[in-house]
Amino acid sequence: MSSDQDVETSHILDCFRDRLKRIIVVEPLLDLLHFLEPDRKDRIRAKLRVEGDISAAATLIDEIIKTHNYKGWSRELITALETVGCTNAVNYVLNSPPDPTEEAENDSCVRLIDLMQLSLINMKTGDVCAHCFSQDLLTQEDHENITKATENHGNIKGARVLLKRLVKNEAGWFSKFLQALEDTEHHELVRELRGEPCNEDESMSVETHEFKTAEEGEQMCLAAEKEADSVNSSLLSEDLNSSVDNSVLGVSSENEDVDMYKEGKEEEKEDLTEDDDPSASKREIVLRDYQMEVARPALEEKNIIICLPTGSGKTRVAVYITKEHLERKKQMGQPGKVVVLVNKVPLVEQHYKAEFGRFLKHQYSVERVSGASQLKISLPQIIEQNDIIICTAQILENSFAKAKNGDEDGIKLSQFTLMVIDECHHTKKGDVYNHIMIRYLKQKHKNQLLKKQEKSPVPIPQILGLTASPGVGGAMSQQMAEQHILQICANLDAFTIKTKTFEEEEAKTPYKRIARAEERKQDPFGDVIKKIMDEIHTHAGLLPLCEPGTQNYEQWAVQKEQNAAKEENQKVRVCAEHLRHYNEALHQSNTIRMSDAFHFLDKYHNEELKTKSSPDEEGTITITDTERFLFTLFKDKKAKLQELMGKPEYENNNLAQLKTIILKEFSTREVARGIIFTRTRLSAIALCQWIQENPKFEEVGVSASYLIGGGDQSVVKPMTAAEQKDVLQRFRKGEINLLIATTVAEEGLDIAECNVVIRYCLVTNEVAMIQARGRGRAEDSSYTLVAEAGSGVAERESVNEYREKMMSKAITKVCKMNRADYEKKIREFQIQAIMEEKVKIKKKQQKGMMKESPSKISLSCRQCSVFVCSGENIEIIEKMHHVNVTEQFSKLFTVRENTSLQERLLDYETNGVIACKNCGQQWGSMMLYKSIECPCLHIKNFVVTYGSKKKTFSKWSELPIRFTAFDYTQHADLLVEDSEEDMDFD
């Protein structure tokens, strides 16, 4: 972080001081703040011992603000807060506090917990603590502290520590806590917290109350807030809603889709004004002519797909159709219920704030539900209480599945009258949208049979699909492209697909160019890596048929590694693994800096060497001759690679071409705002660093930041939702004017208008091309593809352009089809989809019936082939975690810190990783389940002997084996017996 950001963070700490001192957990945090001197830490710890956590946190904030710390301390503070589980505090420090309404509800929940403390401290602390830990409300250290307090000082003391830690979580903890109480059979406490009377109807027991929504609980909290004030004004020493200087945030009023504190206040004020003014009770939705044209069939209650370019107002059309649909239902005296489905969590909030909530919440009740929502307990009640529900498709599909299994928390398709599917081109095999639409198609065809039998059909909703590009599905001919469009129409049961060919003056089509970089004339850095790879080929007796540095080589190396693992050929296996990393380094040196490629290789070898060092005193892990050869090979070439990476004349020409384009765009435009799309997270971060470190970019006013995904499938630390929100907010405000992003930013997310879009050595398919190009929404936009001559990237872009034209022709052709022919084709596709689903379900059932005894398999280490265990020793926890808690197995592995997970700051870190004592190969993780340490095995790290064959698997579900459920009571009893024997021995 820059010194400017340190100053800004210091100012934010001062502004949010009253809030932060209540939600920071001081003791574990101090160990991670290296910028604080020991004597300052001692002062804070003394305050903690004498006056408690709040006073200590206040002293900590003072120490940080008033003392000069080294540059970058703010990043260290944020990292430390994330590590100790203070995600709520992180949101404030990142200048991204919750919505004021959400904040007030959360404060009320805190007050309610304080008010009911005398009842809550009698809970079964150990059980509740375990459930809260499993729901990520507590960190591992919290869990240990609460357990220790309970064991040493009794249940009540443990409960007090638990409640004290619980209320420091970010909004949403209350509903999880209620669920933890339900799961541990504290039904009376749950009723009290929800404000439910205890009457004679209690015979209905848990079922009638189990799925109350968090919304109800939080409404009770608001009521309890008033009660708390009147009962005891000293419950809280200071008002939780302390005033904040909003000027620090500087949020512009146009940014309606980001939950920032000041903006929230303005939005509340705006809503009150509108409510007071009858003329403002309705926001008029005015559609352009082309928007009204594409909406017309939907207004006639037909299922349609609307295909309009990014930025042309598809969602606004959907809002208008929704409004007209609900008004028509109301006039007819019929109930109307609309569900808006999205495929990404951030889109839930975006659609609510920017479109559906903005235009319709004054007439209709609009609610949003996602994995990040507080309303997690009862989807049926949310649906019952609201007219419009915006949710992620997976949540709806999960609830449909529950209804099919007879679960009371399930919902049915017939409860909706209109279903809006955003980015509907994802309605294809295997996608969650398709699972939902298969349910729809099955019911539609059942209804046709019911009509023939003169029975009443089951209601099904009208379908409205939205997309910027349905694509052509890899079609190689015009006919195949038409078949793909027809398939999408069939999947969505569309009467037609509506699109619009814009006139030149209507469209904002960015100027497009392909910037070809010259091929590298000299690449001594790459030559050294290739020479290393050749030596490895010779050592292992391998003969690759493709060029190193390509995707084909990557696939070849993966296949060699898998085959060698099954054949127990350790020389080839470990060589293939190293070759994969050298191949990735070659790709990096061709797209980003040579230094980035070197650091990637150096980090890999250091981590591999670390796994070969003995983590305990039991013995030394074996290093094979091949491994010694590979480590020595890199060590010998390391100095040469370091020397070459420092010579800029050997850098790839792609970077030079990118530099030229950025400088030109930002120096010739009055106001420039751009996005660079790149393939990997690592390249996004590296390009951002490259730009930030180059003074030439600063001279033309470039202020860059990266935007990457939040999932954990990469060696690179993922971005949290708060970090993504912060970056996008700063981009909208103009503090950042150049985003370097992975494909996470291509589709759906509402990113401010750009006039510079660059795809850097990145080509996927025509859909991604159209989506990325659509980011250039501002006037006089440019869209540039940077590609090295001879790389094939420019040629693939030409193919995508051709496919885009094929798609437009295919849509036109489908729209002009004879109605009878169209409906016949659609019906054929739908019958085929239903039959395929039936076959799939039957196969799944048969596979379940065919599951065999665990004795049929055995596991051996993927690296050194040592026998690990029989399948009979493996038990399964919660149908998910495969563990081996036998004494024999415990002698085969060592436990060490999981440095990669710690580096990525993931909040679900377990106790560490388990690794083979013989070779250091990682086998899995050590998880804590109800206070029992359970070695959890990851199937990808083993070779499975199944009968007489050896196989490798990536998922446990691929194994047709029925494992025994973990018997917690049995293992807990054994532990108790062992501990009693130890005591006798002592």
mmCIF file of C-alpha atoms in Angstrom, residues 454-565:
data_model
loop_
_atom_site.group_PDB
_atom_site.id
_atom_site.type_symbol
_atom_site.label_atom_id
_atom_site.label_comp_id
_atom_site.label_asym_id
_atom_site.label_seq_id
_atom_site.Cartn_x
_atom_site.Cartn_y
_atom_site.Cartn_z
ATOM 1 C CA GLU A 454 -59.587 -33.329 -18.647
ATOM 2 C CA LYS A 455 -57.797 -32.622 -15.380
ATOM 3 C CA SER A 456 -56.606 -29.256 -14.093
ATOM 4 C CA PRO A 457 -53.004 -28.456 -15.095
ATOM 5 C CA VAL A 458 -50.442 -27.305 -12.524
ATOM 6 C CA PRO A 459 -49.622 -23.584 -12.966
ATOM 7 C CA ILE A 460 -46.177 -22.806 -14.378
ATOM 8 C CA PRO A 461 -44.557 -19.373 -14.673
ATOM 9 C CA GLN A 462 -44.022 -17.248 -17.744
ATOM 10 C CA ILE A 463 -40.317 -17.289 -18.747
ATOM 11 C CA LEU A 464 -38.260 -14.227 -19.698
ATOM 12 C CA GLY A 465 -34.615 -14.832 -20.702
ATOM 13 C CA LEU A 466 -32.032 -12.032 -20.976
ATOM 14 C CA THR A 467 -28.688 -12.246 -22.785
ATOM 15 C CA ALA A 468 -26.199 -10.120 -24.703
ATOM 16 C CA SER A 469 -25.022 -13.106 -26.717
ATOM 17 C CA PRO A 470 -26.368 -16.676 -26.890
ATOM 18 C CA GLY A 471 -23.251 -17.625 -28.899
ATOM 19 C CA VAL A 472 -23.076 -20.493 -31.380
ATOM 20 C CA GLY A 473 -21.776 -23.231 -29.070
ATOM 21 C CA GLY A 474 -18.614 -23.893 -31.076
ATOM 22 C CA ALA A 475 -20.549 -24.323 -34.319
ATOM 23 C CA MET A 476 -18.462 -24.852 -37.451
ATOM 24 C CA SER A 477 -21.277 -24.137 -39.908
ATOM 25 C CA GLN A 478 -24.295 -21.863 -40.257
ATOM 26 C CA GLN A 479 -26.663 -24.816 -39.877
ATOM 27 C CA MET A 480 -25.008 -25.842 -36.589
ATOM 28 C CA ALA A 481 -25.276 -22.237 -35.342
ATOM 29 C CA GLU A 482 -29.023 -22.272 -36.045
ATOM 30 C CA GLN A 483 -29.349 -25.576 -34.186
ATOM 31 C CA HIS A 484 -27.597 -24.008 -31.182
ATOM 32 C CA ILE A 485 -29.977 -21.017 -31.133
ATOM 33 C CA LEU A 486 -32.946 -23.379 -31.422
ATOM 34 C CA GLN A 487 -31.549 -25.443 -28.533
ATOM 35 C CA ILE A 488 -31.321 -22.339 -26.305
ATOM 36 C CA CYS A 489 -34.894 -21.407 -27.282
ATOM 37 C CA ALA A 490 -36.055 -24.942 -26.463
ATOM 38 C CA ASN A 491 -34.262 -24.933 -23.115
ATOM 39 C CA LEU A 492 -36.111 -21.735 -22.168
ATOM 40 C CA ASP A 493 -39.370 -22.793 -23.876
ATOM 41 C CA ALA A 494 -39.241 -19.519 -25.804
ATOM 42 C CA PHE A 495 -42.026 -18.528 -28.181
ATOM 43 C CA THR A 496 -39.398 -16.436 -29.956
ATOM 44 C CA ILE A 497 -36.033 -14.735 -29.520
ATOM 45 C CA LYS A 498 -36.235 -10.952 -29.843
ATOM 46 C CA THR A 499 -33.249 -8.855 -30.868
ATOM 47 C CA LYS A 500 -32.577 -5.521 -32.507
ATOM 48 C CA THR A 501 -30.117 -4.482 -35.195
ATOM 49 C CA PHE A 502 -29.168 -0.968 -34.125
ATOM 50 C CA GLU A 503 -28.776 1.917 -36.473
ATOM 51 C CA GLU A 504 -25.264 3.335 -36.492
ATOM 52 C CA GLU A 505 -26.226 6.412 -34.506
ATOM 53 C CA GLU A 506 -27.969 4.327 -31.824
ATOM 54 C CA ALA A 507 -25.152 1.891 -31.139
ATOM 55 C CA LYS A 508 -22.063 2.566 -29.071
ATOM 56 C CA THR A 509 -19.779 0.166 -30.891
ATOM 57 C CA PRO A 510 -16.167 0.681 -29.835
ATOM 58 C CA TYR A 511 -13.456 1.132 -32.420
ATOM 59 C CA LYS A 512 -11.670 -2.211 -32.728
ATOM 60 C CA ARG A 513 -8.046 -2.940 -33.540
ATOM 61 C CA ILE A 514 -5.600 -5.810 -33.209
ATOM 62 C CA ALA A 515 -2.180 -4.698 -31.959
ATOM 63 C CA ARG A 516 0.305 -7.330 -33.101
ATOM 64 C CA ALA A 517 3.568 -7.431 -31.188
ATOM 65 C CA GLU A 518 6.671 -8.533 -33.028
ATOM 66 C CA GLU A 519 7.887 -12.029 -32.310
ATOM 67 C CA ARG A 520 10.753 -12.222 -29.865
ATOM 68 C CA LYS A 521 14.026 -12.207 -31.744
ATOM 69 C CA GLN A 522 15.988 -13.354 -28.722
ATOM 70 C CA ASP A 523 14.689 -15.146 -25.642
ATOM 71 C CA PRO A 524 17.723 -16.323 -23.622
ATOM 72 C CA PHE A 525 15.589 -16.551 -20.446
ATOM 73 C CA GLY A 526 13.142 -18.905 -22.183
ATOM 74 C CA ASP A 527 16.051 -20.791 -23.757
ATOM 75 C CA VAL A 528 17.486 -21.559 -20.299
ATOM 76 C CA ILE A 529 14.110 -22.884 -19.136
ATOM 77 C CA LYS A 530 13.755 -25.009 -22.284
ATOM 78 C CA LYS A 531 17.281 -26.371 -21.755
ATOM 79 C CA ILE A 532 16.291 -27.360 -18.207
ATOM 80 C CA MET A 533 13.171 -29.050 -19.584
ATOM 81 C CA ASP A 534 15.262 -30.945 -22.172
ATOM 82 C CA GLU A 535 17.538 -32.250 -19.417
ATOM 83 C CA ILE A 536 14.477 -33.438 -17.505
ATOM 84 C CA HIS A 537 13.136 -35.125 -20.676
ATOM 85 C CA THR A 538 16.430 -36.984 -21.061
ATOM 86 C CA HIS A 539 16.602 -37.960 -17.379
ATOM 87 C CA ALA A 540 13.061 -39.389 -17.411
ATOM 88 C CA GLY A 541 13.225 -40.844 -20.917
ATOM 89 C CA LEU A 542 10.367 -38.615 -22.127
ATOM 90 C CA LEU A 543 9.781 -37.483 -25.706
ATOM 91 C CA PRO A 544 7.152 -34.712 -25.939
ATOM 92 C CA LEU A 545 5.447 -34.247 -29.308
ATOM 93 C CA CYS A 546 4.512 -30.605 -28.736
ATOM 94 C CA GLU A 547 6.324 -27.332 -28.141
ATOM 95 C CA PRO A 548 7.036 -26.294 -24.500
ATOM 96 C CA GLY A 549 5.139 -23.211 -23.348
ATOM 97 C CA THR A 550 1.869 -24.289 -24.995
ATOM 98 C CA GLN A 551 -1.431 -25.602 -23.687
ATOM 99 C CA ASN A 552 -0.882 -28.864 -25.586
ATOM 100 C CA TYR A 553 2.346 -29.413 -23.670
ATOM 101 C CA GLU A 554 0.490 -28.786 -20.404
ATOM 102 C CA GLN A 555 -2.066 -31.488 -21.285
ATOM 103 C CA TRP A 556 0.737 -33.888 -22.275
ATOM 104 C CA ALA A 557 2.542 -33.348 -18.938
ATOM 105 C CA VAL A 558 -0.673 -33.873 -16.929
ATOM 106 C CA GLN A 559 -1.354 -37.133 -18.743
ATOM 107 C CA LYS A 560 2.223 -38.354 -18.165
ATOM 108 C CA GLU A 561 1.978 -37.566 -14.440
ATOM 109 C CA GLN A 562 -1.328 -39.460 -14.068
ATOM 110 C CA ASN A 563 -0.068 -42.526 -15.944
ATOM 111 C CA ALA A 564 3.203 -42.580 -14.019
ATOM 112 C CA ALA A 565 1.342 -42.400 -10.681
#
